[in-house]
Amino acid sequence: MINILNGIYKLTLGEPEVLTPIKLRRTSENLEAFNHLIKISSPFTDEDFKISVSQRGCTVTLPIYEEERIYGFGLQLKSFMQNGKKKIIRTNADPSSDSGDSHAPVPFYVSTLGYGILVDTARYVSFYCGSSAAKEQKSRESELGPKGTTEALYKTVQSSSSMVIDIPVAQGIDIYIFAGTDMKDAICRYNLFSGGGCLPPLKGLGVLYRGYVDADQNGILDISKALRDDHIPCDIIGLEPGWHSKAYSCSYLWNDKKFPVPEDMVKALKDSNFDINLWEQAFVNPSAPFYDEIKDHSGDYLVWEGLVPDFSILQAREAFGKHHEKLVDLGIAGFKLDECDSSDYTGGWSFPNCTQFPSGLDGEQMHNQIGIFFQDTQYELYKKKNKRTYSQVRASHALASSYPFVLYSDLYNHRDFFRALLNAGFSGLLWTPEVRQTDSAIELIRRIQIVCLSAQVCINSWMIPNLPWRQFHYEENLRGELLPESERIALTLACKKALEFRMSLIPYLYSAFWKYKTTGTPVFRALVMDYPNDIYAQEVEDQVWIGDSLMAAPIFADEGNKRNIYLPEGVWFDFETGARLIGDQWLNEVEVPIDHIPIFVKGNSIIPIANPVEWINENTQFNLTINIYGSDISSFALYEDDGYSFNFEKGMYNITELQYNHNRLNLDEGFISPMKKYIIDQIILKGE
Amino acid sequence: MINILNGIYKLTLGEPEVLTPIKLRRTSENLEAFNHLIKISSPFTDEDFKISVSQRGCTVTLPIYEEERIYGFGLQLKSFMQNGKKKIIRTNADPSSDSGDSHAPVPFYVSTLGYGILVDTARYVSFYCGSSAAKEQKSRESELGPKGTTEALYKTVQSSSSMVIDIPVAQGIDIYIFAGTDMKDAICRYNLFSGGGCLPPLKGLGVLYRGYVDADQNGILDISKALRDDHIPCDIIGLEPGWHSKAYSCSYLWNDKKFPVPEDMVKALKDSNFDINLWEQAFVNPSAPFYDEIKDHSGDYLVWEGLVPDFSILQAREAFGKHHEKLVDLGIAGFKLDECDSSDYTGGWSFPNCTQFPSGLDGEQMHNQIGIFFQDTQYELYKKKNKRTYSQVRASHALASSYPFVLYSDLYNHRDFFRALLNAGFSGLLWTPEVRQTDSAIELIRRIQIVCLSAQVCINSWMIPNLPWRQFHYEENLRGELLPESERIALTLACKKALEFRMSLIPYLYSAFWKYKTTGTPVFRALVMDYPNDIYAQEVEDQVWIGDSLMAAPIFADEGNKRNIYLPEGVWFDFETGARLIGDQWLNEVEVPIDHIPIFVKGNSIIPIANPVEWINENTQFNLTINIYGSDISSFALYEDDGYSFNFEKGMYNITELQYNHNRLNLDEGFISPMKKYIIDQIILKGE
């Protein structure tokens, strides 16, 4: 085991493969950040790891202790705490079961004992998280026995004190151990090792509205006008596949019947302060202008008749990038990288696992890496233009923390969507529980409330031409039959309230993303990350931490208007009323009106709240109310920069340390220059 | 390519593994049967197959022609025609998607062009059935493009002219080609190669009722009395896990509190003409008497704290068998071999893929083989005692045709259950769409109707103490609150009608099973097997052939009382009315009353129908009505033997050839001895 960075240890067992996530990575560690961290040593010794190697691959075992709880494995939708489970790290669209399959599975898990384990493989590695007891393990007298229901029969039970990691093909493996002062610190070190968290452009934290798939140039402009007419906050319009002359696979060329002069559309949208995001796949249609150029640098199987570029090869990235540069130059602010996951559960449309790529990667490895490669290829474009993007992607893997791409899914169960939000935080991923169709007005409101608590507020109306709050019924929306006026106004107001709340949080969120970037602290995270030894927090999967001081406990679509809420130890304040609450308790059957999201503030916090704006541009200034919760000393580091470029990397940013002390708010002298983006309107003592 | 049997060819590519289904098999081909078959040569040449080998395994490709349709891959629940799909042969409980995972996946597929391909591997082999086009394949101008729904986007399309077979680990493979005069003939040869179909004991074709899991000795006897009180046909009572002193894993010992004198219970049940079937797993609890004996002959991981025997090793089979012999001697007629499938979708409770077994098999291979091994171990017991069994099993694989074990599942979608019935017939498997809980009286009736059209009529009331027609509501049943009398009587009659219909078919079915045994012709099969070139028959997945002359088109639970029915070319008769119908047509919106199963008879058929009996014993004689459909020459081979032993193997059986010719029914002179089990009551000319 060698110590490669403060708290990070690498153990090589057997003969690892040549093509692995770490060896293929194109990002670098945030080395500087490691200097500031507490020195910490490995919780494991070499002897804790056992390996066996065979023709079918290698198997590594290491201990799990009875009291520790395991989380992670990337964007898991179906479960939260992983003890007792088998998880396979296999990229797949629409995982239908709790098998480990995911758009963004990551061979990385963390423990409440304060460490993380990264298995450096692009293979479909399986983790048996204490689910499988070895024969030689001392047998326990347990309570297993016939049960009355199938669910009870197969309820997950941790029966073993070992993590068994089964890696196909590879004849050896590099294991990376991330030690931390606690679980969150271990995750921070993983994120910093991955390059640190990403910093979205300011506009990216606003609302992304994806338009109707069949809309043409005028249709898109109509949608943009409707948004402004309804005074719904919106910063980005997303175009779905219809913009391509060929999609499934993609031409990456405008459909000139529907979009005759895209420059005009882009300009009109810019003039109304909308950015544009374009849908695309990685699969290159024969009609794409760079098809021939990329042909030799792609896999030996097609998807939807399109080439699958080997983005690990410079020529493939360049051919793809050169063409896309024109789109970026046109003013496209981001992309939605669709279907770069795989497809064992939805018709088998992707390339086979036996596909061979020129780099030597096979289909299995590529399925687990193409999401990362695709992000890297597109991100490189924007870096070159000194322009930040906040894009979408449907697949990711290890070491993704620094990519400004947000995951989404065709799945839709609301609790699963929320669970994904928490799980994403364990592995350096970002997630939007996007809002699509809803069966009721209540569902629309509740889904919008929750998407406002995530990395990206995406309202994906690809199936409907009219704004969903004007008509949530699918068929009627298609036919242009809007809700009766009074109903429409009420629904629009309820949706707007949630979206405006989001807009009011932008300075708080932007500052939290800066912290994510520089310290690795996830912006959206599970309670257990801050309270690893709290047995309730270990299981709470319907509440989310946001930044350092806010905790939200929203209501799910169609689950009524009451819920139980857990407050960990300490002092808490109701975000709206400022009412003081003592933690280490459950609030039972809390009534949650339809236009309300229960939010709690950790004791002694400062929360800057902005007057909500409808959109953000380069000149936007945020009028802030500084809410002070608790009468003790507290502080908040308010971050600002130009909001759109990488100039912050050259030090062109500003941090204002808001400090509350002896009933006074001070702006700390440490700030580099006077605030430009923020105007403090008022200071309110919310809780005492 | 070498010709190993009439119509069967073997092609060795690369260096195949040592442990494969064919190399491990303990059954033998039915060599004698091959002598009677038409000589036929391979539809492929060596050059049609391409192989590539790498560290991760090997990949074989062979052609698929545009007009051919692919079926098979074992007990597929989620799809029927397989063109354009990716199918992975991975044994799993409760496959939640159409991924290929199944209780009984089989690396064998058949084509409407009249051949079958068996890939001799126990690995999780993937078949890409024309779903993946190679880069060098000529690109087609297709109609792919953005679609309005997710389902439309991912609809399966065959885009390629190749079958791609991706075999993990193995550095080579044996491919077996089964040529036939048509698809059905190729399947027959596969079944004969597997040893021929199984012949159940006569009683096995009656009704199996699985009792309440918490019932004790008296509870079981109460259930048996209730069945007789209701005059519901029943031949076998199944005991669920509660009979074990330890279950999950199993002790294989009676729970002496609940079953103090099992001999008495067995005798009482026998006296009422009930056989007994016992639930068990392969996982050996430390309290099992042969635990120590089997320990060294089991895998290195436990399941539910139990050993996983390596049944491929003689000592494991012997230790397991020796103990079970006592149960057989006690009078146990069969077993339900539960959870011998695997568990990627239900909590991960099985052994890891990296498990090592003393034979050299690993966990992946064992998952795909343990169902076969387990069947073989238990079947051997019965053969030794010269007693036939008709048992249940939850996992199977290739070459299972001769094992008298019927598959079942915890899944429950009614259409999926029916589809499994058809698909099982492509790969030498038997299946029961067992009836468990139902939400309505209608559902109970419709489910019972359909289970009566399958290999085994299983009513699995493990969750309820009272007979389901007395109370189908779960909670009320548990509390002993029965339906109001009039409702109860009506529901009982409707269920009884379906079950009595089944009992009336027993001579017909028993004769069909004899044909299955001797010619390999599946008893229950899809229309396409008999009409491979009929484009409608190729897609009909809600009608079933039974034997040579009957086709059923039942109604599914909660799908109303109307359906469309397809009649392939030829003359047909309505089974009940004898009404003559001309084929090659759809009957649209056929009304199906709640107590009715639409059944059609192929023109010129003889159908022996028995007076339904409530149970079968050694002395049972069937009173037959011989129904003649059509006025042309027709015949039926009526099979009989003692019904319970293997003495038929020594020629102790009788076939009476019923021949209808010139308005006369003759009993053919070729019969060996006068009929003993059958009495012809009447002859009816049903259709003319």
XYZ file of C-alpha atoms in Angstrom, chain A residues 17 52-57 59 61 84-86 88 90 93-101 123-124 126 128 131-137 139-150 153-157 159 164-166 169-171 213-214 241-242 246-249 286 291 294-305 307 338-339 341-356 358 362-364 367 394 410 436 462-463 474, chain B residues 17 52-57 59 61 84-86 88 90 93-94 96-99 101 123-124 126 128 131-137 139-150 153-157 159 164-166 169-171 213-214 241-242 244 246-249 258 286 291 294-305 307 338-339 341-356 358 362-364 367 394 410 436 462-463 474:
220
model
C -5.513 -4.112 -16.522
C -7.776 -14.694 -5.722
C -7.250 -14.778 -9.462
C -8.706 -17.134 -12.052
C -9.463 -17.247 -15.763
C -12.745 -15.451 -15.124
C -11.109 -12.500 -13.316
C -11.886 -11.476 -6.432
C -12.229 -9.416 -0.028
C -26.329 -6.849 2.756
C -26.782 -6.070 -0.926
C -25.155 -7.257 -4.108
C -23.081 -4.701 -9.923
C -22.976 -1.950 -14.945
C -30.556 2.911 -18.928
C -33.648 2.400 -16.833
C -32.437 -0.072 -14.247
C -35.628 -1.805 -13.213
C -34.398 -3.413 -10.020
C -32.001 -2.817 -7.179
C -29.233 -4.710 -8.943
C -26.645 -1.952 -9.046
C -27.276 -1.201 -12.713
C -15.445 -3.775 -15.777
C -18.874 -4.835 -14.574
C -19.837 -6.827 -8.418
C -21.268 -8.262 -2.292
C -24.380 -10.373 1.568
C -22.335 -13.514 1.172
C -20.815 -15.435 4.027
C -17.825 -17.607 3.374
C -18.104 -21.226 4.405
C -15.362 -20.851 6.939
C -17.038 -17.894 8.625
C -21.974 -19.603 11.688
C -24.392 -17.453 13.637
C -27.647 -18.592 15.161
C -29.978 -16.280 13.295
C -33.664 -15.647 12.991
C -34.035 -16.890 9.458
C -37.138 -18.943 8.903
C -40.228 -19.299 6.793
C -41.976 -15.985 6.301
C -45.500 -15.042 5.332
C -44.686 -12.929 2.279
C -42.239 -13.013 -0.568
C -38.483 -13.975 2.534
C -36.044 -12.040 0.450
C -35.484 -9.095 2.749
C -31.855 -8.077 2.586
C -29.842 -9.206 5.564
C -24.938 -12.054 6.991
C -16.491 -9.395 -1.638
C -15.486 -7.608 -4.827
C -15.739 -9.732 -7.949
C -11.580 -10.468 -16.777
C -8.901 -8.533 -14.854
C -6.024 -10.551 -13.422
C -39.755 17.499 -29.528
C -41.736 18.467 -32.641
C -33.889 15.512 -31.023
C -36.026 17.369 -33.573
C -31.185 13.050 -38.599
C -31.519 11.733 -35.105
C -31.207 8.228 -33.753
C -28.325 8.237 -34.773
C -23.670 8.524 -41.916
C -18.583 10.505 -40.287
C -14.280 9.372 -37.298
C -14.910 5.991 -38.904
C -11.503 4.499 -38.200
C -11.624 5.796 -34.648
C -14.848 4.097 -33.669
C -16.021 0.683 -32.467
C -16.714 -2.228 -34.776
C -20.476 -2.205 -34.105
C -23.032 0.483 -34.919
C -25.848 1.841 -32.795
C -28.948 2.967 -34.666
C -26.735 2.764 -37.766
C -20.678 4.980 -35.401
C -28.457 11.217 -24.281
C -28.333 7.418 -24.493
C -25.686 4.642 -21.156
C -26.371 1.082 -22.203
C -29.467 -0.966 -22.659
C -29.973 -4.340 -21.061
C -33.429 -3.340 -19.853
C -34.828 -1.289 -22.730
C -34.680 -3.214 -25.978
C -30.925 -3.824 -26.148
C -30.255 -0.858 -28.448
C -26.640 -0.157 -27.526
C -23.410 -1.724 -28.773
C -22.534 -5.279 -27.660
C -20.182 -5.922 -24.776
C -17.878 -7.686 -27.243
C -17.465 -4.545 -29.359
C -13.832 -3.723 -30.033
C -9.299 0.981 -31.614
C -13.995 -3.519 -25.329
C -17.735 -2.911 -25.210
C -18.067 -3.694 -21.519
C -20.222 1.147 -21.605
C -27.229 10.179 -19.091
C -36.281 8.089 -18.070
C -41.976 15.442 -17.107
C -40.425 17.157 -24.620
C -43.789 15.463 -24.992
C -51.140 15.074 -21.790
C -14.072 -25.093 -21.445
C -12.867 -14.145 -32.066
C -11.159 -14.860 -28.774
C -9.829 -12.445 -26.164
C -9.025 -12.355 -22.467
C -12.673 -11.641 -21.701
C -13.961 -14.712 -23.572
C -17.519 -14.190 -29.585
C -21.229 -14.803 -35.166
C -33.760 -7.729 -32.596
C -33.288 -8.496 -28.920
C -30.308 -8.966 -26.650
C -28.404 -12.959 -21.635
C -28.286 -15.775 -16.642
C -35.280 -15.338 -9.733
C -37.868 -12.765 -10.707
C -37.928 -7.827 -13.904
C -37.172 -6.944 -17.509
C -36.823 -8.555 -20.900
C -33.084 -9.015 -20.431
C -32.570 -13.409 -17.158
C -21.578 -19.126 -18.682
C -23.757 -16.023 -18.778
C -25.325 -13.123 -24.405
C -27.561 -10.382 -29.799
C -29.806 -6.333 -32.607
C -26.287 -5.189 -33.318
C -25.023 -4.262 -36.744
C -21.321 -4.508 -37.424
C -19.631 -1.373 -38.722
C -18.782 -3.049 -41.995
C -22.375 -4.116 -42.608
C -25.866 0.650 -43.981
C -29.567 0.747 -44.696
C -31.670 3.864 -45.139
C -34.100 3.273 -42.319
C -36.981 5.018 -40.665
C -35.265 5.749 -37.401
C -35.987 9.185 -36.072
C -37.235 11.072 -33.050
C -40.369 9.547 -31.603
C -43.089 10.888 -29.364
C -42.793 8.353 -26.570
C -40.026 6.533 -24.760
C -37.859 5.334 -29.092
C -36.614 2.060 -27.748
C -38.839 -0.309 -29.706
C -36.840 -3.363 -30.682
C -35.750 -3.377 -34.298
C -31.016 -4.028 -37.650
C -23.704 -12.365 -32.199
C -22.995 -14.769 -29.343
C -20.802 -13.338 -26.616
C -14.361 -16.435 -19.930
C -14.312 -19.359 -22.397
C -11.535 -19.392 -24.969
C -47.103 -22.231 5.194
C -48.031 -22.108 8.900
C -41.223 -24.524 4.300
C -43.011 -24.949 7.642
C -38.750 -28.275 8.253
C -35.174 -25.224 10.113
C -35.805 -23.580 6.814
C -33.887 -20.886 4.995
C -31.528 -22.817 4.947
C -45.979 -29.030 14.069
C -25.948 -26.787 10.019
C -24.145 -31.278 7.015
C -21.440 -32.706 2.624
C -19.241 -29.894 3.893
C -16.154 -30.743 1.877
C -18.274 -31.238 -1.225
C -19.830 -27.815 -1.250
C -18.976 -24.307 -2.409
C -16.867 -21.890 -0.379
C -19.781 -19.508 0.285
C -22.953 -20.102 2.266
C -26.518 -19.143 1.424
C -28.756 -18.332 4.383
C -26.005 -19.923 6.471
C -23.896 -25.119 2.486
C -37.077 -23.725 -4.392
C -34.572 -20.896 -4.722
C -32.146 -19.981 -9.108
C -30.068 -16.923 -8.352
C -30.837 -13.472 -7.123
C -29.665 -10.337 -8.862
C -33.139 -8.834 -8.649
C -34.407 -9.920 -5.242
C -31.998 -8.921 -2.523
C -28.930 -10.798 -3.721
C -29.470 -13.782 -1.449
C -27.672 -16.456 -3.468
C -23.985 -17.407 -3.605
C -21.566 -15.040 -5.376
C -20.487 -15.639 -8.967
C -16.938 -16.002 -7.667
C -17.843 -18.957 -5.455
C -15.546 -21.917 -5.960
C -14.691 -28.568 -5.453
C -17.403 -21.391 -10.262
C -20.462 -19.544 -9.017
C -21.493 -18.266 -12.438
C -25.973 -20.703 -10.995
C -37.357 -23.063 -9.779
C -42.789 -15.694 -7.900
C -51.678 -17.715 -5.886
C -49.061 -20.938 0.808
C -50.246 -17.575 2.093
C -56.292 -12.292 1.575
